[in-house]
Each structure stands twice: as C-alpha cells, then as structure tokens.
Short mmCIF file of C-alpha atoms in Angstrom, two decimals:
data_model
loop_
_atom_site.label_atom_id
_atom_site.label_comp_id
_atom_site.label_asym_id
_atom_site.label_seq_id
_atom_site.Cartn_x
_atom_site.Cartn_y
_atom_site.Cartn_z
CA UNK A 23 6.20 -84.51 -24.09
CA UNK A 24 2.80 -85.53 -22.95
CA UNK A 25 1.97 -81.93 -22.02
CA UNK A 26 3.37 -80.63 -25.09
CA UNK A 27 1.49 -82.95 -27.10
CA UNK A 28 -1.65 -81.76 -24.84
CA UNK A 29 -1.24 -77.70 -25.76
CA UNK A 30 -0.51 -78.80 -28.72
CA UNK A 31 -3.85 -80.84 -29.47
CA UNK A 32 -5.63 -78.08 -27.85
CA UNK A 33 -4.05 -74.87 -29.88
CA UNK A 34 -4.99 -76.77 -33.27
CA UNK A 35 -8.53 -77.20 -31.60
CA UNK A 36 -9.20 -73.44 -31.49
CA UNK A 37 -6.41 -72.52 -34.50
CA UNK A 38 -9.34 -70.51 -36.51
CA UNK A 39 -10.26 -68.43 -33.37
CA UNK A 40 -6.87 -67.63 -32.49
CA UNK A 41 -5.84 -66.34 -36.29
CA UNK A 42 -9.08 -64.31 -36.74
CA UNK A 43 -8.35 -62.43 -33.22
CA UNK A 44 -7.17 -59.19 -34.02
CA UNK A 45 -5.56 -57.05 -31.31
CA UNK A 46 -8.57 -55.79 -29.85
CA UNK A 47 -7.30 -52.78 -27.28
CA UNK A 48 -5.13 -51.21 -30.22
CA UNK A 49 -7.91 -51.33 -32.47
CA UNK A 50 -10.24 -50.04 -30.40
CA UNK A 51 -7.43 -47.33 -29.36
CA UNK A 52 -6.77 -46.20 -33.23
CA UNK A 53 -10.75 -46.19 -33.66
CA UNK A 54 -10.87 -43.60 -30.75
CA UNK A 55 -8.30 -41.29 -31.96
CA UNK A 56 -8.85 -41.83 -35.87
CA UNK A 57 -12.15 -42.15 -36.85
CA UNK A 58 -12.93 -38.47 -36.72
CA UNK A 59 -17.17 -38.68 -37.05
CA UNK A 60 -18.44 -39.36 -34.14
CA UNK A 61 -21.58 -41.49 -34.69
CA UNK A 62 -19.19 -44.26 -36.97
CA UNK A 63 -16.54 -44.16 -34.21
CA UNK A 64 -19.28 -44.82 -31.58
CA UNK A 65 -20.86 -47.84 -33.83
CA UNK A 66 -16.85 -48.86 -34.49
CA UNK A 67 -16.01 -49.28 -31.07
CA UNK A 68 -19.25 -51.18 -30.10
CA UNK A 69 -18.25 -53.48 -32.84
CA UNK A 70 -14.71 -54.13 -31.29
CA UNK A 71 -16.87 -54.70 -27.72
CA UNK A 72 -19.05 -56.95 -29.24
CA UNK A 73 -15.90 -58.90 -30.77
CA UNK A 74 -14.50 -59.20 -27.29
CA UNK A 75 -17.97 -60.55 -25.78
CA UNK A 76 -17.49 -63.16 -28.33
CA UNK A 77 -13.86 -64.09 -27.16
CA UNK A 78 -14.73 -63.76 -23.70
CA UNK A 79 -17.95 -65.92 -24.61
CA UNK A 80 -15.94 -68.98 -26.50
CA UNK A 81 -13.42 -68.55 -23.73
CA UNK A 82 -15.40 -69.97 -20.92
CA UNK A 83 -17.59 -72.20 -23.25
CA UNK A 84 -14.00 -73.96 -23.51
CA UNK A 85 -12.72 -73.70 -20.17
CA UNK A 86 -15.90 -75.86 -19.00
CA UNK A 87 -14.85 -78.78 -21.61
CA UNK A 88 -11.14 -78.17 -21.30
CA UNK A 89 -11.05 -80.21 -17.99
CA UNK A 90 -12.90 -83.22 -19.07
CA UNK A 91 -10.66 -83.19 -22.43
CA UNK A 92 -7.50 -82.79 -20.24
CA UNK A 93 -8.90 -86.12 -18.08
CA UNK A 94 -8.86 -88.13 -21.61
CA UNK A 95 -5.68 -86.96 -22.36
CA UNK A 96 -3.92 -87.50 -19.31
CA UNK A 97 -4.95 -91.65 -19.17
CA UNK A 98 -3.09 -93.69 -20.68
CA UNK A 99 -5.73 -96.42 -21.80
CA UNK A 100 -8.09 -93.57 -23.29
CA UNK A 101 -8.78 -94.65 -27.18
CA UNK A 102 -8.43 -92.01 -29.69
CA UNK A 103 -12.00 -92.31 -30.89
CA UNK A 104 -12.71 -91.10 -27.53
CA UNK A 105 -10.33 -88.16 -27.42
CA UNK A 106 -11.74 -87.31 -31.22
CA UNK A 107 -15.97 -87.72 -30.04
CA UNK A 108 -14.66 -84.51 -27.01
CA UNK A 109 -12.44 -82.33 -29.40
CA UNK A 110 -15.83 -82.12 -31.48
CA UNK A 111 -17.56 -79.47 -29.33
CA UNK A 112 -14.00 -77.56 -29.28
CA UNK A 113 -13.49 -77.41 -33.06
CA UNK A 114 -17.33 -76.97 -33.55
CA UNK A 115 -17.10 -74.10 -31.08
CA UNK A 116 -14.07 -72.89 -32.69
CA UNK A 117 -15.87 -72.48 -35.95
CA UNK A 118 -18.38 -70.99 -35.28
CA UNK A 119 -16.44 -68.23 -32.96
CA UNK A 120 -14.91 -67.76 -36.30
CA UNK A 121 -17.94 -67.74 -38.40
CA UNK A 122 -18.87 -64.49 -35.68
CA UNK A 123 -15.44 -62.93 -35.28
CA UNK A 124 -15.44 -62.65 -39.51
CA UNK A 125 -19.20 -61.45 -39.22
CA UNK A 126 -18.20 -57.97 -36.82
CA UNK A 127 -15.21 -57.99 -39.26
CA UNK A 128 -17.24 -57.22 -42.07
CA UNK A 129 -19.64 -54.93 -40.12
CA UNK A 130 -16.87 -52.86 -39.20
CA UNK A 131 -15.70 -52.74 -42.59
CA UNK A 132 -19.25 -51.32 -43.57
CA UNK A 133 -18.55 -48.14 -40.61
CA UNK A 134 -15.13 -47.17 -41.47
CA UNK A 135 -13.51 -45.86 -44.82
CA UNK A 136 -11.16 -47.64 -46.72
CA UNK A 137 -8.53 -44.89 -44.91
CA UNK A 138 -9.48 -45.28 -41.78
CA UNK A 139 -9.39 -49.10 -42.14
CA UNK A 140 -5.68 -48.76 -43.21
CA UNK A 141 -4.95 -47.24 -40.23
CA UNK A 142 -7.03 -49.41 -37.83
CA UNK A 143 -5.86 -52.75 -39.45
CA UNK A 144 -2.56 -51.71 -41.12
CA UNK A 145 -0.60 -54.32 -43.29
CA UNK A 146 1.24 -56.81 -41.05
CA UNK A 147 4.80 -56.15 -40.17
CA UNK A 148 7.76 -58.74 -41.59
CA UNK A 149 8.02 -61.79 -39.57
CA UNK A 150 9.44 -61.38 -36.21
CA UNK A 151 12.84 -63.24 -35.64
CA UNK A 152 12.89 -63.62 -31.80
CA UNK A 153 15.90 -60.77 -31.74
CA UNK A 154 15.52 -57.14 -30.49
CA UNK A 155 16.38 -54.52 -32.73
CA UNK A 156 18.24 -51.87 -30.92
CA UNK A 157 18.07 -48.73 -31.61
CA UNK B 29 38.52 -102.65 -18.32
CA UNK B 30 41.85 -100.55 -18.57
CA UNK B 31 43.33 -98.51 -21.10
CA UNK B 32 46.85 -98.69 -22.68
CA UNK B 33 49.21 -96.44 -21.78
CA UNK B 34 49.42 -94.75 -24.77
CA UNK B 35 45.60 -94.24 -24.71
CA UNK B 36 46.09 -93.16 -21.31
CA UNK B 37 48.74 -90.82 -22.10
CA UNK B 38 47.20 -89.33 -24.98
CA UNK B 39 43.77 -88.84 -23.32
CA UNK B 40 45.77 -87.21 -20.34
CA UNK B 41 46.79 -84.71 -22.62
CA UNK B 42 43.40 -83.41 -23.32
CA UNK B 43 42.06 -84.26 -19.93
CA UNK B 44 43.34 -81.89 -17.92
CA UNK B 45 42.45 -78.85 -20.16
CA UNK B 46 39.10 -81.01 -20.14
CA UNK B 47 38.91 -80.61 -16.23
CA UNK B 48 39.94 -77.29 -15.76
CA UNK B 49 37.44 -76.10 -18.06
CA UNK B 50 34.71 -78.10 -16.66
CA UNK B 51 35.80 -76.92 -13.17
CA UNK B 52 35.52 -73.46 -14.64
CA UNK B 53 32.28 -73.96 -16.50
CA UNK B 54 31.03 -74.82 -12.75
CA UNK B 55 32.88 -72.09 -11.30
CA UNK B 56 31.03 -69.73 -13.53
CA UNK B 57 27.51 -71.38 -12.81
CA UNK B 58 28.12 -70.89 -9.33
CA UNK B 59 28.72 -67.38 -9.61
CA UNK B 60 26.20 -66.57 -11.64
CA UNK B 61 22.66 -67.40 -11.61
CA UNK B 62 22.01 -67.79 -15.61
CA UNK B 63 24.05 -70.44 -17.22
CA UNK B 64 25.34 -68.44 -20.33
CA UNK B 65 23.67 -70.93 -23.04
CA UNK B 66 22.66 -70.27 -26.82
CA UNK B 67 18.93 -70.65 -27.02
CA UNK B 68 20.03 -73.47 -29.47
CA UNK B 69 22.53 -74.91 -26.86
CA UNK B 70 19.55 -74.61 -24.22
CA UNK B 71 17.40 -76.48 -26.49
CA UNK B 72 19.49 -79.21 -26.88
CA UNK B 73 20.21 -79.57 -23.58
CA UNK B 74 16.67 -79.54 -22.86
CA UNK B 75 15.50 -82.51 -24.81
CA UNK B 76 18.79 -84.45 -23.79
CA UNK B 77 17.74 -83.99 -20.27
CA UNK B 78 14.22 -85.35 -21.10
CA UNK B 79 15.54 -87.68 -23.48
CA UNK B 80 17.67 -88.87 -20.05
CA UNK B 81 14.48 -88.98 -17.72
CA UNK B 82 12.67 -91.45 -20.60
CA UNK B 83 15.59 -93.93 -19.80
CA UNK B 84 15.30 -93.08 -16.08
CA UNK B 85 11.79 -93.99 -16.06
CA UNK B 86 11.41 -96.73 -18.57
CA UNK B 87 14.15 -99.39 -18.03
CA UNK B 88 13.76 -101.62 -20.97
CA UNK B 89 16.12 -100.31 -23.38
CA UNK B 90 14.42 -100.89 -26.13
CA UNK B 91 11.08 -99.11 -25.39
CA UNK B 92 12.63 -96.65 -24.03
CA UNK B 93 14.74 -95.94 -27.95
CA UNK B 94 11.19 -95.99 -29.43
CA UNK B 95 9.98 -92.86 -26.37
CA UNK B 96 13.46 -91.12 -27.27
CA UNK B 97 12.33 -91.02 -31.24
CA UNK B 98 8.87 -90.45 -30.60
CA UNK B 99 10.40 -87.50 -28.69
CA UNK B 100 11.95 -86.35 -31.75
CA UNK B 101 9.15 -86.67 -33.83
CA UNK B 102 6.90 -84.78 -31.71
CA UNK B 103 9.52 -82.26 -32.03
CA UNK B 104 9.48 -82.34 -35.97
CA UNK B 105 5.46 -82.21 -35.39
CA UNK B 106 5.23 -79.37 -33.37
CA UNK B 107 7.78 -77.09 -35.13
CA UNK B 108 5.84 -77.86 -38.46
CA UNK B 109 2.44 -77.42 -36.61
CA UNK B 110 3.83 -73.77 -35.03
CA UNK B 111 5.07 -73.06 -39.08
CA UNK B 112 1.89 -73.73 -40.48
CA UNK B 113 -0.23 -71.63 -37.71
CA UNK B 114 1.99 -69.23 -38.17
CA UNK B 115 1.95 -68.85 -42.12
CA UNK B 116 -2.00 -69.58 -41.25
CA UNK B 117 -2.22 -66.26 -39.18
CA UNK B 118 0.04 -64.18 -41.43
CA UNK B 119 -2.07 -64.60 -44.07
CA UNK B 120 -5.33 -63.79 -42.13
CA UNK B 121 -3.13 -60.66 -40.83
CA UNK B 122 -3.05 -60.14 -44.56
CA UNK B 123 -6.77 -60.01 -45.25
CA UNK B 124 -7.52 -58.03 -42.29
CA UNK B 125 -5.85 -55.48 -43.48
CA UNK B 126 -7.21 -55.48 -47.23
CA UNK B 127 -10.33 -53.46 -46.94
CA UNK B 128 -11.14 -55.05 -50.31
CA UNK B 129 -11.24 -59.01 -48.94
CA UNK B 130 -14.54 -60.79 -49.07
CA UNK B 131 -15.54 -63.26 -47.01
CA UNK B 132 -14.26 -65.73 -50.01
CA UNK B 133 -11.35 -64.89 -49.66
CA UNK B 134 -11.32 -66.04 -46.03
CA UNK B 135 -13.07 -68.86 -46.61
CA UNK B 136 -10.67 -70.29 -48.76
CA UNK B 137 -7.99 -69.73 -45.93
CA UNK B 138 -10.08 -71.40 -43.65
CA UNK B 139 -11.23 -74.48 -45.50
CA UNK B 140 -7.23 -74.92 -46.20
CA UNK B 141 -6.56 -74.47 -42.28
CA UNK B 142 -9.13 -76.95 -41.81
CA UNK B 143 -7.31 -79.31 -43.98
CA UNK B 144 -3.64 -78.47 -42.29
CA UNK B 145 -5.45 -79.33 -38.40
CA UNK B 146 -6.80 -82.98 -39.40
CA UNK B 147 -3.43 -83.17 -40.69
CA UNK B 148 -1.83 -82.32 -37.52
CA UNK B 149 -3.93 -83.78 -35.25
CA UNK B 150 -4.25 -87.28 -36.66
CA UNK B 151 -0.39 -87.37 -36.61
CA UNK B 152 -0.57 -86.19 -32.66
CA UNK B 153 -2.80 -88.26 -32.02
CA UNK B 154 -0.83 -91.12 -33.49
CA UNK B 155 2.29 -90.21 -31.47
CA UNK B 156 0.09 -90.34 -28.37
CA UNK B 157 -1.09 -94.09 -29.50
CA UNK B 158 2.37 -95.29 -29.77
CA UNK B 159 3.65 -93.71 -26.59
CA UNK B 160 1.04 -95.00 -24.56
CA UNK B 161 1.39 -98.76 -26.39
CA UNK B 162 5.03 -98.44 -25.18
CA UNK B 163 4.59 -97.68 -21.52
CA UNK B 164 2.69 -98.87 -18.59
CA UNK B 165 0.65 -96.41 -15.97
CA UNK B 166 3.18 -96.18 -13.96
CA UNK B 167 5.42 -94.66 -16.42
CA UNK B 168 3.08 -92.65 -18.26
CA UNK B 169 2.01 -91.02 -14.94
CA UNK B 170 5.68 -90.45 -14.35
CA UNK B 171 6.01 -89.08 -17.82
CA UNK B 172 3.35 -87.33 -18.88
CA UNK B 173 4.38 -84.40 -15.88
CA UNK B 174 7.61 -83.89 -17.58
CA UNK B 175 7.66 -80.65 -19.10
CA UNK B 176 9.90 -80.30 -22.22
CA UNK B 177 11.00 -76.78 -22.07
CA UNK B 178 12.07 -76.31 -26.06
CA UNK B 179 8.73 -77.51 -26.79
CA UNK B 180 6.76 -75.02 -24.74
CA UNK B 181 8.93 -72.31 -26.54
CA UNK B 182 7.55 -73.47 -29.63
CA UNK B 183 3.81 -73.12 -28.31
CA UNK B 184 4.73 -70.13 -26.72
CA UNK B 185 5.48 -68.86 -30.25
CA UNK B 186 1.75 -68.85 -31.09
CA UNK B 187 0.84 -66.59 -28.06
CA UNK B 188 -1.37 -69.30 -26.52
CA UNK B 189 -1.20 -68.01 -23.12
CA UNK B 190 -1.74 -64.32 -24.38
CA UNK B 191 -4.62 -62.59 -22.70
CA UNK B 192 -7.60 -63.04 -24.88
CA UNK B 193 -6.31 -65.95 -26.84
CA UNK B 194 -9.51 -68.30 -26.19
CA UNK B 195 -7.66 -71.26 -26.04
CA UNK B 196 -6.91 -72.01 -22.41
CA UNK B 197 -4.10 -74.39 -22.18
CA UNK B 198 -1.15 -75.19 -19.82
CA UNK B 199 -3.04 -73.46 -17.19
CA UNK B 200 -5.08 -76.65 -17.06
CA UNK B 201 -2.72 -79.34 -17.81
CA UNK B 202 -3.31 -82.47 -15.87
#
C-alpha cells in the first residue's frame, strides 16, 4: 500500500511531463520518411532531439531528488508539511519541463504543414481496453 | 463447539464435492505453473492477501479494520487518480494532433490538471497521515515493503516505468 501510495505521489508529481511526452522514436521515424523537403525534415528532427534532451534533462534532475523524497516517504513520523516543502522542486520541475516540451511543440508546428502534421501526430486511437484484438 | 447432526449432515453433503474440488483446484496448480485466474479474480485475491498480512502484522483488531479500509480507499484513490491521468493525457493526445491548437488551449488543460493533482495528492497524503497514526515503526517498516499487486497494475496503466517517462518510480522505492 505504502509503495503504491509512493508511485502514486510521485506519478501526480510529474503528471504534466508525462501527458505532454509524445512518442518520440515514431515521430521522429514518420518525420524521416514523410516530410519530403529536406531542410524542414532536418530542422523537424532536431526539434524531436532537442525534445528528448529535455526528457533526458528532467529525468536525472529528478532521479537526484527522488531518493531524498523516497527517505520522507518511507518514515513513518515524517509530517506532511515536510513531504509537501520536497515535492516542490518535483512539481516546479515538472512545469517547467512542460512549459519546454509545449515550446518545441509549437516550433515544430511552425516546420511542418498542416499534412504532414496529420501524419506525424495523427488523431489518437479509441481507448485501449487491456484485450488483444485478433486478427 | 459442535454441530448438530443435521447441520453436520447437511454440510456433509456439500463438503465432499467441496473437497474434491479443492483437491482438484490444487491438483491443477501443481501441474501447471499459472493459476488459471480472471484478472478480476487475481485482483481480489490480491488485496485479500494484503488485506490478510495487515492483520498478520498489526494485532489489535481494531487498528488493523481502520489499515483494511484505508486499503480500500487507496484503492478507490488510485483507480480515480489513473482515470483522471488518463482522460488528462487523452485530451493532450487530442491537441497534439490538432495542428490548429494554441498554446490556450493547452493551458486551459493544464491549469485544470493542476487543479485534479492538489486534489489527489492532498487526499494521498491524508491516507498516509492516518496509516501512519494507526501503526507503530515496527509495523510500518513491516508494511510499507508489501507490494499490492492490483495496485501496481493500476500505475502500470499510466506507463510509468516506460522508457522515457521522466518520472522514475518503483525503481527507487525504499
């Protein structure tokens, strides 16, 4: 429970992050074999590099605090005010990874065509269930 | 105590069937590596195994009712907390793909996300409060390694071990 309640705590501290992550390999994969002119394509794909620098960045910016948080957590006699004063730097962090990830979002959208965007970031599919479809 | 004969006899009718099955049930787990469980069936089992190592640990009864409900409202927590990230990221998915979204539009999103996680998080962090008011060390160190399994399927949901996901969690669990 205690460990549940732990990920839990933690996934909520990085929620914006996590949403505003597209998946970066397939779109830099559809960039590559889409985005026919060569000088956007090139300017696309450092955009998707520069998006996963940023993960990478807020990443290990939160594995450093992660262990002190998880120290908190894991005594009993630790206060909540305390627990809320070390979630700041992971929900500050987590904002402004945002705040950067929704930056390259719009500078891609300045490179690519309102086509090739469609094809890069296509509408999302229907909830999945949890059940294979078979074919 | 003993029990009538009737009772007897009429619980000796479903007994046997009762035994055989069991017996079976075993027989089949010991052939078989995977016990052949609905996820729901799993699930349940799950939390009435942990539900069963609460009253292991903490032996006063009656603390250990209040652990067994805070159980199940983490449970109701978590499931709504997985929902609402969920619905959260949909509708992100959603903007992504509109070529036409402004930054508005995400902002609006964001500020309502922002509202959702103090939500969540003041209500964890109340669970934690009264499950650490009802034990002592010795059973919260004996607790808080206890892994409930249905609950980590309901994290899992949210990809937070994925590669990339910047969140780094179980990995680092105390």
């Amino acid at each position: 429970m205690l460990i549940a309640l732990t990920a839990f705590l933690l996934y909520h501290f990085g929620s914006h992050t996590a949403a505003l992550t597209p998946p970066l390999d397939r779109t830099a994969a559809v960039i590559q074999k889409d985005v026919a002119d060569e000088t956007r394509r090139k300017q696309a794909l450092a955009i998707v590099d520069r998006m996963k620098a940023t993960i990478k960045a807020s990443a290990e910016q939160r594995s450093q605090s992660v262990a002190s948080l998880n120290d908190l957590l894991a005594k009993r006699t630790t206060p909540a005010s305390q627990i809320e004063h070390a979630a700041q730097p992971f929900i500050g962090e987590d904002r402004a990874t945002a705040e950067k990830l929704l930056d390259l979002r719009f500078e891609l959208k300045s490179v690519l065509t309102p086509g090739e965007w469609a094809k890069v970031l296509p509408p999302p599919v229907t909830e999945r269930t949890g059940t294979k479809k078979t074919a | 105590m003993t029990l009538p004969s009737s009772s007897f006899a009429a619980s000796s009718r479903w007994l046997a069937p009762a035994l055989a099955l069991a017996l079976a049930l075993v027989a089949g787990v010991g052939c078989s590596s995977k016990p052949t469980l609905t996820p729901e069936q799993q699930a349940q089992a799950d939390v009435t195994e942990y539900q069963a190592l609460i009253r292991k640990v903490v032996a006063d009864s009656a603390r250990a009712d209040k652990l067994v409900s805070l159980t199940n409202e983490l449970q109701t927590l978590v499931k709504q907390g997985v929902a609402s990230a969920k619905d959260y990221r949909a509708k992100v998915a959603v903007l992504d793909s509109n070529h036409e979204a402004t930054r508005a539009d995400y902002q609006t999103l964001i500020n309502q996300q922002n509202t959702a996680r103090e939500t969540f998080l003041k209500k964890a962090m109340a669970l934690r409060e009264r499950s650490a008011s009802l034990t002592t060390d010795a059973e919260w160190e004996q607790l808080k390694k206890a892994r409930l399994r249905v609950l980590d399927t309901d994290l899992e949901e949210l990809d937070v071990l994925a590669p990339g996901t910047p969140v780094v969690l179980t990995r680092h669990f105390p």
